[in-house]
Amino acid sequence: MAPFFLLQLPLLPILEVVKHMKTKEMYNFSRCSKKCQQTVRNAAGNHFELRLYFWTENEIILKSKKGIENVIHFSFENFPVIPWSWTRSDNSVRRFPYKKYSGLYIKEKELIKYLVETFNCIIGELRFHCDATRNVFQPLLNFFLQSQLEFHLVAFDEGIVNDEDFKYLMDNCKMKELDLLCSVAVLSIEDFKIDVFCLRTLYSDWVTQNHLLKMSFELGYIQINCNMKKWMEIVKAWMNGWNKRMKFALFETTRFDLDLADQIIETVIPGKRIDKEVIRQYPMVPSDLNFTRHSSVLRGGYDFQRNEDGVLATITQDSGPQKRYVFAVWQ
């Protein structure tokens, strides 16, 4: 078997690799540096998270839970080399090219199985390039579901995801975070309910008021396609009990003037205007806000309450160059 490529490696000596390995095949780590081999040696009994990127150049990252410096990178060249690929520009990455056997990622799956069984891994992160995995997404996902049914993060990146693949994911897999950094092909996506801790969406052409009101999340970065009337209806929906889980959301809206909406909201929603000079520290762990790269400080805003229990929320505009609505819930 052609040797697999790796980067900085948490280490077990080769004998330990053989000892802990449950597969019949032996992967050739002899091309690794001594530092990598030492990292493998230290990996015995450790707990790792596997991050998988199925991209134009597939990347597998094995990351130790006990030390950020213990990281293994594997790189696969299934497709023509792209000049801007990060693996191409990183001189520390060694590549062992091989010919792609089929569209089912045979080599990657063999290595993933080996890593999961040898290093006591959980698969924490799955990222699928929509176009690269279009015809093999469901069998590829089934392969991962054989070992676990829940993942920390699942992401669709780039291109267009079709409704069948998206529905298959939502019906068969659980995740804490969902990234939809892609377009969605069909309007039938309205049939899908999304219930996650953290949701990120890009390409607002498909996220409408109807989609949003079927989503449940605690943290959200949402690009939404709606007019001013629909936006006000979303605010009212929260007041009337929609998505009680939500703590913080950053909405990037389209098709209407945010400044005008800011003025109108006071005539539609009962509440209190907070002066722009008033700075308030949002009561969340800063790391929870990192997903938006947003400060935990809110300036001014408009405060209003949920009807059922009086929980307070604030709507304000993002202080960054792009005008976006911050929707923060004080609970």
mmCIF file of C-alpha atoms in Angstrom:
data_model
loop_
_atom_site.group_PDB
_atom_site.id
_atom_site.type_symbol
_atom_site.label_atom_id
_atom_site.label_comp_id
_atom_site.label_asym_id
_atom_site.label_seq_id
_atom_site.Cartn_x
_atom_site.Cartn_y
_atom_site.Cartn_z
ATOM 1 C CA MET A 1 0.000 0.000 0.000
ATOM 2 C CA ALA A 2 1.280 3.454 -0.809
ATOM 3 C CA PRO A 3 2.448 5.244 2.365
ATOM 4 C CA PHE A 4 0.214 7.955 3.764
ATOM 5 C CA PHE A 5 1.336 11.456 4.241
ATOM 6 C CA LEU A 6 1.499 13.085 7.597
ATOM 7 C CA LEU A 7 2.569 16.274 9.229
ATOM 8 C CA GLN A 8 3.384 16.773 12.902
ATOM 9 C CA LEU A 9 2.537 13.567 14.645
ATOM 10 C CA PRO A 10 1.687 12.673 18.283
ATOM 11 C CA LEU A 11 3.695 9.502 18.694
ATOM 12 C CA LEU A 12 3.823 5.780 19.670
ATOM 13 C CA PRO A 13 6.891 3.861 18.474
ATOM 14 C CA ILE A 14 6.218 1.649 15.523
ATOM 15 C CA LEU A 15 5.995 -1.347 17.865
ATOM 16 C CA GLU A 16 3.325 0.445 19.883
ATOM 17 C CA VAL A 17 1.447 1.236 16.687
ATOM 18 C CA VAL A 18 1.462 -2.453 15.823
ATOM 19 C CA LYS A 19 0.444 -3.369 19.374
ATOM 20 C CA HIS A 20 -2.556 -1.038 19.482
ATOM 21 C CA MET A 21 -3.595 -1.518 15.899
ATOM 22 C CA LYS A 22 -6.712 -3.579 15.277
ATOM 23 C CA THR A 23 -6.600 -3.557 11.510
ATOM 24 C CA LYS A 24 -4.637 -6.055 9.473
ATOM 25 C CA GLU A 25 -2.731 -3.440 7.520
ATOM 26 C CA MET A 26 0.327 -1.559 8.684
ATOM 27 C CA TYR A 27 0.699 2.070 7.701
ATOM 28 C CA ASN A 28 4.203 3.187 6.917
ATOM 29 C CA PHE A 29 5.166 5.996 9.309
ATOM 30 C CA SER A 30 8.886 5.583 8.651
ATOM 31 C CA ARG A 31 8.934 8.626 6.388
ATOM 32 C CA CYS A 32 8.003 10.835 9.335
ATOM 33 C CA SER A 33 10.572 12.921 11.156
ATOM 34 C CA LYS A 34 11.955 11.790 14.518
ATOM 35 C CA LYS A 35 9.842 14.483 16.154
ATOM 36 C CA CYS A 36 6.732 13.019 14.537
ATOM 37 C CA GLN A 37 7.669 9.532 15.650
ATOM 38 C CA GLN A 38 8.154 10.770 19.204
ATOM 39 C CA THR A 39 4.694 12.322 19.082
ATOM 40 C CA VAL A 40 3.268 8.977 17.993
ATOM 41 C CA ARG A 41 5.076 7.371 20.913
ATOM 42 C CA ASN A 42 3.417 9.797 23.326
ATOM 43 C CA ALA A 43 -0.007 9.089 21.877
ATOM 44 C CA ALA A 44 -0.503 5.788 23.692
ATOM 45 C CA GLY A 45 -3.626 5.979 25.840
ATOM 46 C CA ASN A 46 -4.370 9.528 24.726
ATOM 47 C CA HIS A 47 -7.724 10.693 23.438
ATOM 48 C CA PHE A 48 -7.920 12.282 20.018
ATOM 49 C CA GLU A 49 -10.442 14.097 17.897
ATOM 50 C CA LEU A 50 -10.428 13.480 14.166
ATOM 51 C CA ARG A 51 -11.289 16.363 11.868
ATOM 52 C CA LEU A 52 -12.050 15.437 8.278
ATOM 53 C CA TYR A 53 -12.138 17.766 5.297
ATOM 54 C CA PHE A 54 -13.372 16.298 2.020
ATOM 55 C CA TRP A 55 -12.217 18.995 -0.320
ATOM 56 C CA THR A 56 -10.341 19.346 -3.585
ATOM 57 C CA GLU A 57 -7.362 18.072 -1.607
ATOM 58 C CA ASN A 58 -8.693 15.962 1.219
ATOM 59 C CA GLU A 59 -7.219 16.648 4.629
ATOM 60 C CA ILE A 60 -7.403 14.610 7.812
ATOM 61 C CA ILE A 61 -6.333 16.176 11.105
ATOM 62 C CA LEU A 62 -5.846 14.073 14.229
ATOM 63 C CA LYS A 63 -5.787 16.386 17.239
ATOM 64 C CA SER A 64 -4.982 15.453 20.822
ATOM 65 C CA LYS A 65 -7.461 16.517 23.489
ATOM 66 C CA LYS A 66 -4.590 16.753 25.976
ATOM 67 C CA GLY A 67 -2.161 18.942 24.091
ATOM 68 C CA ILE A 68 -2.682 21.355 21.227
ATOM 69 C CA GLU A 69 0.869 20.680 20.020
ATOM 70 C CA ASN A 70 0.000 17.026 19.366
ATOM 71 C CA VAL A 71 -1.442 17.231 15.875
ATOM 72 C CA ILE A 72 -1.192 14.875 12.917
ATOM 73 C CA HIS A 73 -1.979 16.073 9.394
ATOM 74 C CA PHE A 74 -2.631 13.681 6.525
ATOM 75 C CA SER A 75 -3.023 15.050 3.011
ATOM 76 C CA PHE A 76 -4.514 13.316 -0.013
ATOM 77 C CA GLU A 77 -4.282 14.489 -3.586
ATOM 78 C CA ASN A 78 -7.357 13.105 -5.298
ATOM 79 C CA PHE A 79 -7.809 16.003 -7.657
ATOM 80 C CA PRO A 80 -5.578 18.236 -9.791
ATOM 81 C CA VAL A 81 -3.401 20.434 -7.608
ATOM 82 C CA ILE A 82 -4.916 23.850 -6.965
ATOM 83 C CA PRO A 83 -2.299 26.637 -6.658
ATOM 84 C CA TRP A 84 -3.972 28.344 -3.693
ATOM 85 C CA SER A 85 -4.426 25.165 -1.679
ATOM 86 C CA TRP A 86 -3.012 25.647 1.826
ATOM 87 C CA THR A 87 -1.353 22.229 1.727
ATOM 88 C CA ARG A 88 0.462 23.302 -1.425
ATOM 89 C CA SER A 89 1.818 26.473 0.195
ATOM 90 C CA ASP A 90 2.794 24.889 3.524
ATOM 91 C CA ASN A 91 6.336 23.552 3.206
ATOM 92 C CA SER A 92 6.007 21.545 6.417
ATOM 93 C CA VAL A 93 3.386 19.300 4.827
ATOM 94 C CA ARG A 94 4.738 16.222 3.106
ATOM 95 C CA ARG A 95 2.647 14.811 0.320
ATOM 96 C CA PHE A 96 2.510 11.187 -0.765
ATOM 97 C CA PRO A 97 0.355 11.370 -3.916
ATOM 98 C CA TYR A 98 -1.584 8.366 -5.050
ATOM 99 C CA LYS A 99 -4.023 7.639 -7.832
ATOM 100 C CA LYS A 100 -7.662 7.898 -6.880
ATOM 101 C CA TYR A 101 -9.173 4.413 -7.013
ATOM 102 C CA SER A 102 -12.809 5.471 -7.151
ATOM 103 C CA GLY A 103 -15.245 8.144 -6.069
ATOM 104 C CA LEU A 104 -15.842 6.434 -2.728
ATOM 105 C CA TYR A 105 -12.676 7.655 -0.973
ATOM 106 C CA ILE A 106 -11.283 4.147 -0.478
ATOM 107 C CA LYS A 107 -7.843 5.187 0.759
ATOM 108 C CA GLU A 108 -9.168 7.823 3.143
ATOM 109 C CA LYS A 109 -11.705 5.434 4.642
ATOM 110 C CA GLU A 110 -9.008 2.814 5.243
ATOM 111 C CA LEU A 111 -6.871 5.354 7.067
ATOM 112 C CA ILE A 112 -9.798 6.773 9.063
ATOM 113 C CA LYS A 113 -10.724 3.278 10.254
ATOM 114 C CA TYR A 114 -7.132 2.681 11.292
ATOM 115 C CA LEU A 115 -6.893 5.995 13.194
ATOM 116 C CA VAL A 116 -10.210 5.562 15.004
ATOM 117 C CA GLU A 117 -9.285 2.078 16.213
ATOM 118 C CA THR A 118 -5.627 2.777 16.991
ATOM 119 C CA PHE A 119 -5.814 6.160 18.691
ATOM 120 C CA ASN A 120 -9.191 5.863 20.447
ATOM 121 C CA CYS A 121 -10.561 8.670 18.296
ATOM 122 C CA ILE A 122 -13.877 10.349 18.094
ATOM 123 C CA ILE A 123 -14.720 11.983 14.790
ATOM 124 C CA GLY A 124 -15.363 15.546 15.883
ATOM 125 C CA GLU A 125 -15.617 17.485 12.655
ATOM 126 C CA LEU A 126 -16.834 16.628 9.161
ATOM 127 C CA ARG A 127 -16.573 19.132 6.323
ATOM 128 C CA PHE A 128 -17.926 18.242 2.900
ATOM 129 C CA HIS A 129 -17.210 20.151 -0.282
ATOM 130 C CA CYS A 130 -20.654 20.097 -1.884
ATOM 131 C CA ASP A 131 -19.461 19.689 -5.457
ATOM 132 C CA ALA A 132 -16.622 17.238 -4.734
ATOM 133 C CA THR A 133 -18.865 14.860 -2.759
ATOM 134 C CA ARG A 134 -22.102 15.325 -4.681
ATOM 135 C CA ASN A 135 -22.433 11.746 -5.941
ATOM 136 C CA VAL A 136 -20.960 9.962 -2.921
ATOM 137 C CA PHE A 137 -22.230 11.946 0.065
ATOM 138 C CA GLN A 138 -24.710 9.405 1.442
ATOM 139 C CA PRO A 139 -22.418 6.321 1.321
ATOM 140 C CA LEU A 140 -19.611 8.456 2.743
ATOM 141 C CA LEU A 141 -21.802 9.611 5.637
ATOM 142 C CA ASN A 142 -22.944 6.019 6.239
ATOM 143 C CA PHE A 143 -19.308 5.027 6.696
ATOM 144 C CA PHE A 144 -18.942 7.525 9.566
ATOM 145 C CA LEU A 145 -22.287 6.586 11.089
ATOM 146 C CA GLN A 146 -21.025 3.018 11.533
ATOM 147 C CA SER A 147 -18.787 4.222 14.362
ATOM 148 C CA GLN A 148 -20.838 7.078 15.850
ATOM 149 C CA LEU A 149 -24.174 8.822 15.364
ATOM 150 C CA GLU A 150 -23.298 12.262 16.704
ATOM 151 C CA PHE A 151 -20.596 14.756 15.726
ATOM 152 C CA HIS A 152 -19.485 18.078 17.147
ATOM 153 C CA LEU A 153 -19.568 19.866 13.788
ATOM 154 C CA VAL A 154 -20.887 19.014 10.337
ATOM 155 C CA ALA A 155 -20.362 21.481 7.514
ATOM 156 C CA PHE A 156 -21.288 21.874 3.873
ATOM 157 C CA ASP A 157 -18.736 24.165 2.227
ATOM 158 C CA GLU A 158 -18.834 25.734 -1.226
ATOM 159 C CA GLY A 159 -21.154 24.936 -4.085
ATOM 160 C CA ILE A 160 -24.747 23.744 -3.829
ATOM 161 C CA VAL A 161 -26.037 20.956 -1.604
ATOM 162 C CA ASN A 162 -29.052 19.099 -2.965
ATOM 163 C CA ASP A 163 -32.147 18.531 -0.871
ATOM 164 C CA GLU A 164 -31.800 14.726 -0.755
ATOM 165 C CA ASP A 165 -28.319 14.873 0.764
ATOM 166 C CA PHE A 166 -29.329 17.538 3.253
ATOM 167 C CA LYS A 167 -32.458 15.659 4.301
ATOM 168 C CA TYR A 168 -30.427 12.451 4.650
ATOM 169 C CA LEU A 169 -28.019 14.213 6.986
ATOM 170 C CA MET A 170 -30.762 15.710 9.157
ATOM 171 C CA ASP A 171 -32.694 12.421 9.343
ATOM 172 C CA ASN A 172 -29.738 10.202 10.243
ATOM 173 C CA CYS A 173 -27.169 12.245 12.101
ATOM 174 C CA LYS A 174 -26.966 14.427 15.198
ATOM 175 C CA MET A 175 -24.570 17.339 15.561
ATOM 176 C CA LYS A 176 -23.853 20.131 18.017
ATOM 177 C CA GLU A 177 -22.914 22.660 15.354
ATOM 178 C CA LEU A 178 -24.029 22.949 11.741
ATOM 179 C CA ASP A 179 -22.345 25.086 9.087
ATOM 180 C CA LEU A 180 -24.288 25.660 5.885
ATOM 181 C CA LEU A 181 -21.641 27.660 4.071
ATOM 182 C CA CYS A 182 -23.228 26.880 0.737
ATOM 183 C CA SER A 183 -26.326 27.370 -1.329
ATOM 184 C CA VAL A 184 -29.266 24.996 -1.103
ATOM 185 C CA ALA A 185 -30.711 23.777 -4.364
ATOM 186 C CA VAL A 186 -34.432 23.544 -3.705
ATOM 187 C CA LEU A 187 -37.255 25.249 -1.859
ATOM 188 C CA SER A 188 -38.323 21.957 -0.294
ATOM 189 C CA ILE A 189 -35.687 22.660 2.323
ATOM 190 C CA GLU A 190 -38.580 24.283 4.203
ATOM 191 C CA ASP A 191 -39.624 20.749 5.143
ATOM 192 C CA PHE A 192 -36.503 20.296 7.247
ATOM 193 C CA LYS A 193 -36.272 21.257 10.885
ATOM 194 C CA ILE A 194 -32.885 22.263 12.243
ATOM 195 C CA ASP A 195 -32.169 21.847 15.965
ATOM 196 C CA VAL A 196 -28.535 22.482 16.939
ATOM 197 C CA PHE A 197 -26.480 24.371 19.515
ATOM 198 C CA CYS A 198 -24.756 26.592 16.968
ATOM 199 C CA LEU A 199 -25.876 27.381 13.412
ATOM 200 C CA ARG A 200 -24.008 29.280 10.716
ATOM 201 C CA THR A 201 -25.444 30.020 7.292
ATOM 202 C CA LEU A 202 -24.119 31.868 4.273
ATOM 203 C CA TYR A 203 -25.722 32.686 0.932
ATOM 204 C CA SER A 204 -28.980 34.265 2.027
ATOM 205 C CA ASP A 205 -30.804 33.334 -1.172
ATOM 206 C CA TRP A 206 -32.437 30.346 0.537
ATOM 207 C CA VAL A 207 -32.788 31.379 4.205
ATOM 208 C CA THR A 208 -36.159 33.102 4.506
ATOM 209 C CA GLN A 209 -38.510 33.854 7.366
ATOM 210 C CA ASN A 210 -40.247 30.496 6.838
ATOM 211 C CA HIS A 211 -36.940 28.626 7.050
ATOM 212 C CA LEU A 212 -35.767 30.505 10.097
ATOM 213 C CA LEU A 213 -38.905 29.935 12.139
ATOM 214 C CA LYS A 214 -38.367 26.167 11.787
ATOM 215 C CA MET A 215 -34.856 26.397 13.211
ATOM 216 C CA SER A 216 -33.832 26.074 16.844
ATOM 217 C CA PHE A 217 -30.377 27.095 18.081
ATOM 218 C CA GLU A 218 -28.575 28.816 20.952
ATOM 219 C CA LEU A 219 -25.961 30.649 18.905
ATOM 220 C CA GLY A 220 -26.471 31.704 15.321
ATOM 221 C CA TYR A 221 -24.775 33.525 12.497
ATOM 222 C CA ILE A 222 -27.558 33.856 9.946
ATOM 223 C CA GLN A 223 -27.596 35.448 6.515
ATOM 224 C CA ILE A 224 -31.280 35.910 5.837
ATOM 225 C CA ASN A 225 -33.234 37.036 2.805
ATOM 226 C CA CYS A 226 -36.250 39.000 4.007
ATOM 227 C CA ASN A 227 -37.892 42.402 3.804
ATOM 228 C CA MET A 228 -38.511 44.776 6.689
ATOM 229 C CA LYS A 229 -42.005 43.443 7.398
ATOM 230 C CA LYS A 230 -40.714 39.867 7.603
ATOM 231 C CA TRP A 231 -37.914 40.950 9.930
ATOM 232 C CA MET A 232 -40.413 42.529 12.316
ATOM 233 C CA GLU A 233 -42.430 39.302 12.221
ATOM 234 C CA ILE A 234 -39.315 37.358 13.232
ATOM 235 C CA VAL A 235 -38.816 39.650 16.236
ATOM 236 C CA LYS A 236 -42.479 39.230 17.201
ATOM 237 C CA ALA A 237 -42.178 35.449 16.785
ATOM 238 C CA TRP A 238 -39.407 35.402 19.396
ATOM 239 C CA MET A 239 -41.568 37.512 21.732
ATOM 240 C CA ASN A 240 -44.334 34.930 21.332
ATOM 241 C CA GLY A 241 -42.169 31.901 22.103
ATOM 242 C CA TRP A 242 -40.155 30.971 19.005
ATOM 243 C CA ASN A 243 -36.700 29.521 19.726
ATOM 244 C CA LYS A 244 -36.562 29.977 23.481
ATOM 245 C CA ARG A 245 -33.088 28.421 23.396
ATOM 246 C CA MET A 246 -31.568 31.369 21.575
ATOM 247 C CA LYS A 247 -28.984 33.365 23.516
ATOM 248 C CA PHE A 248 -27.175 35.240 20.791
ATOM 249 C CA ALA A 249 -27.599 35.662 17.046
ATOM 250 C CA LEU A 250 -25.956 37.847 14.447
ATOM 251 C CA PHE A 251 -28.327 38.451 11.534
ATOM 252 C CA GLU A 252 -27.032 39.722 8.225
ATOM 253 C CA THR A 253 -30.170 40.868 6.469
ATOM 254 C CA THR A 254 -30.789 41.904 2.878
ATOM 255 C CA ARG A 255 -33.235 43.967 0.872
ATOM 256 C CA PHE A 256 -34.009 46.691 3.371
ATOM 257 C CA ASP A 257 -32.545 49.734 5.057
ATOM 258 C CA LEU A 258 -31.339 48.791 8.533
ATOM 259 C CA ASP A 259 -31.349 52.392 9.760
ATOM 260 C CA LEU A 260 -34.978 52.817 8.732
ATOM 261 C CA ALA A 261 -35.873 49.497 10.341
ATOM 262 C CA ASP A 262 -34.168 50.703 13.507
ATOM 263 C CA GLN A 263 -36.563 53.663 13.622
ATOM 264 C CA ILE A 264 -39.661 51.651 12.771
ATOM 265 C CA ILE A 265 -39.026 48.934 15.343
ATOM 266 C CA GLU A 266 -39.867 51.350 18.157
ATOM 267 C CA THR A 267 -43.341 51.902 16.722
ATOM 268 C CA VAL A 268 -44.000 48.166 16.320
ATOM 269 C CA ILE A 269 -42.317 46.520 19.316
ATOM 270 C CA PRO A 270 -42.970 47.789 22.862
ATOM 271 C CA GLY A 271 -39.658 48.382 24.573
ATOM 272 C CA LYS A 272 -36.967 50.864 25.549
ATOM 273 C CA ARG A 273 -34.267 52.589 23.504
ATOM 274 C CA ILE A 274 -30.779 52.374 25.046
ATOM 275 C CA ASP A 275 -28.397 55.248 24.322
ATOM 276 C CA LYS A 276 -25.536 54.412 21.936
ATOM 277 C CA GLU A 277 -23.026 55.592 24.527
ATOM 278 C CA VAL A 278 -24.163 52.895 26.953
ATOM 279 C CA ILE A 279 -21.800 49.921 26.831
ATOM 280 C CA ARG A 280 -22.961 46.608 28.251
ATOM 281 C CA GLN A 281 -20.986 43.410 28.691
ATOM 282 C CA TYR A 282 -22.961 40.560 27.232
ATOM 283 C CA PRO A 283 -23.291 37.808 29.894
ATOM 284 C CA MET A 284 -21.764 34.925 27.917
ATOM 285 C CA VAL A 285 -18.467 33.115 27.995
ATOM 286 C CA PRO A 286 -16.317 34.936 25.399
ATOM 287 C CA SER A 287 -15.357 31.659 23.707
ATOM 288 C CA ASP A 288 -19.014 31.129 22.852
ATOM 289 C CA LEU A 289 -18.956 34.354 20.876
ATOM 290 C CA ASN A 290 -15.813 33.502 18.949
ATOM 291 C CA PHE A 291 -17.825 31.772 16.257
ATOM 292 C CA THR A 292 -19.051 35.168 15.069
ATOM 293 C CA ARG A 293 -15.774 36.969 15.776
ATOM 294 C CA HIS A 294 -18.002 39.418 17.552
ATOM 295 C CA SER A 295 -17.183 41.375 20.668
ATOM 296 C CA SER A 296 -19.042 40.457 23.847
ATOM 297 C CA VAL A 297 -19.709 44.188 24.324
ATOM 298 C CA LEU A 298 -23.008 45.668 23.129
ATOM 299 C CA ARG A 299 -23.402 49.396 22.497
ATOM 300 C CA GLY A 300 -26.861 50.844 22.957
ATOM 301 C CA GLY A 301 -29.720 48.979 21.325
ATOM 302 C CA TYR A 302 -33.433 48.489 21.834
ATOM 303 C CA ASP A 303 -34.632 46.354 24.771
ATOM 304 C CA PHE A 304 -37.892 44.387 24.754
ATOM 305 C CA GLN A 305 -39.339 41.371 26.560
ATOM 306 C CA ARG A 306 -40.683 37.937 25.723
ATOM 307 C CA ASN A 307 -44.405 37.889 26.488
ATOM 308 C CA GLU A 308 -44.551 34.559 28.307
ATOM 309 C CA ASP A 309 -41.823 34.996 30.912
ATOM 310 C CA GLY A 310 -40.512 38.549 30.601
ATOM 311 C CA VAL A 311 -37.026 37.478 29.461
ATOM 312 C CA LEU A 312 -35.181 40.531 28.147
ATOM 313 C CA ALA A 313 -33.657 40.783 24.674
ATOM 314 C CA THR A 314 -31.719 43.498 22.884
ATOM 315 C CA ILE A 315 -31.532 44.336 19.207
ATOM 316 C CA THR A 316 -28.705 46.567 18.099
ATOM 317 C CA GLN A 317 -26.532 47.072 15.038
ATOM 318 C CA ASP A 318 -23.122 45.490 14.750
ATOM 319 C CA SER A 319 -20.313 47.964 15.318
ATOM 320 C CA GLY A 320 -18.324 46.575 12.394
ATOM 321 C CA PRO A 321 -18.141 47.970 8.852
ATOM 322 C CA GLN A 322 -21.027 45.756 7.748
ATOM 323 C CA LYS A 323 -24.330 46.769 9.272
ATOM 324 C CA ARG A 324 -25.845 43.671 10.837
ATOM 325 C CA TYR A 325 -28.392 43.091 13.544
ATOM 326 C CA VAL A 326 -27.236 41.637 16.837
ATOM 327 C CA PHE A 327 -30.029 39.834 18.677
ATOM 328 C CA ALA A 328 -28.934 39.147 22.262
ATOM 329 C CA VAL A 329 -31.062 37.478 24.932
ATOM 330 C CA TRP A 330 -30.298 38.318 28.563
ATOM 331 C CA GLN A 331 -30.959 35.034 30.332
#
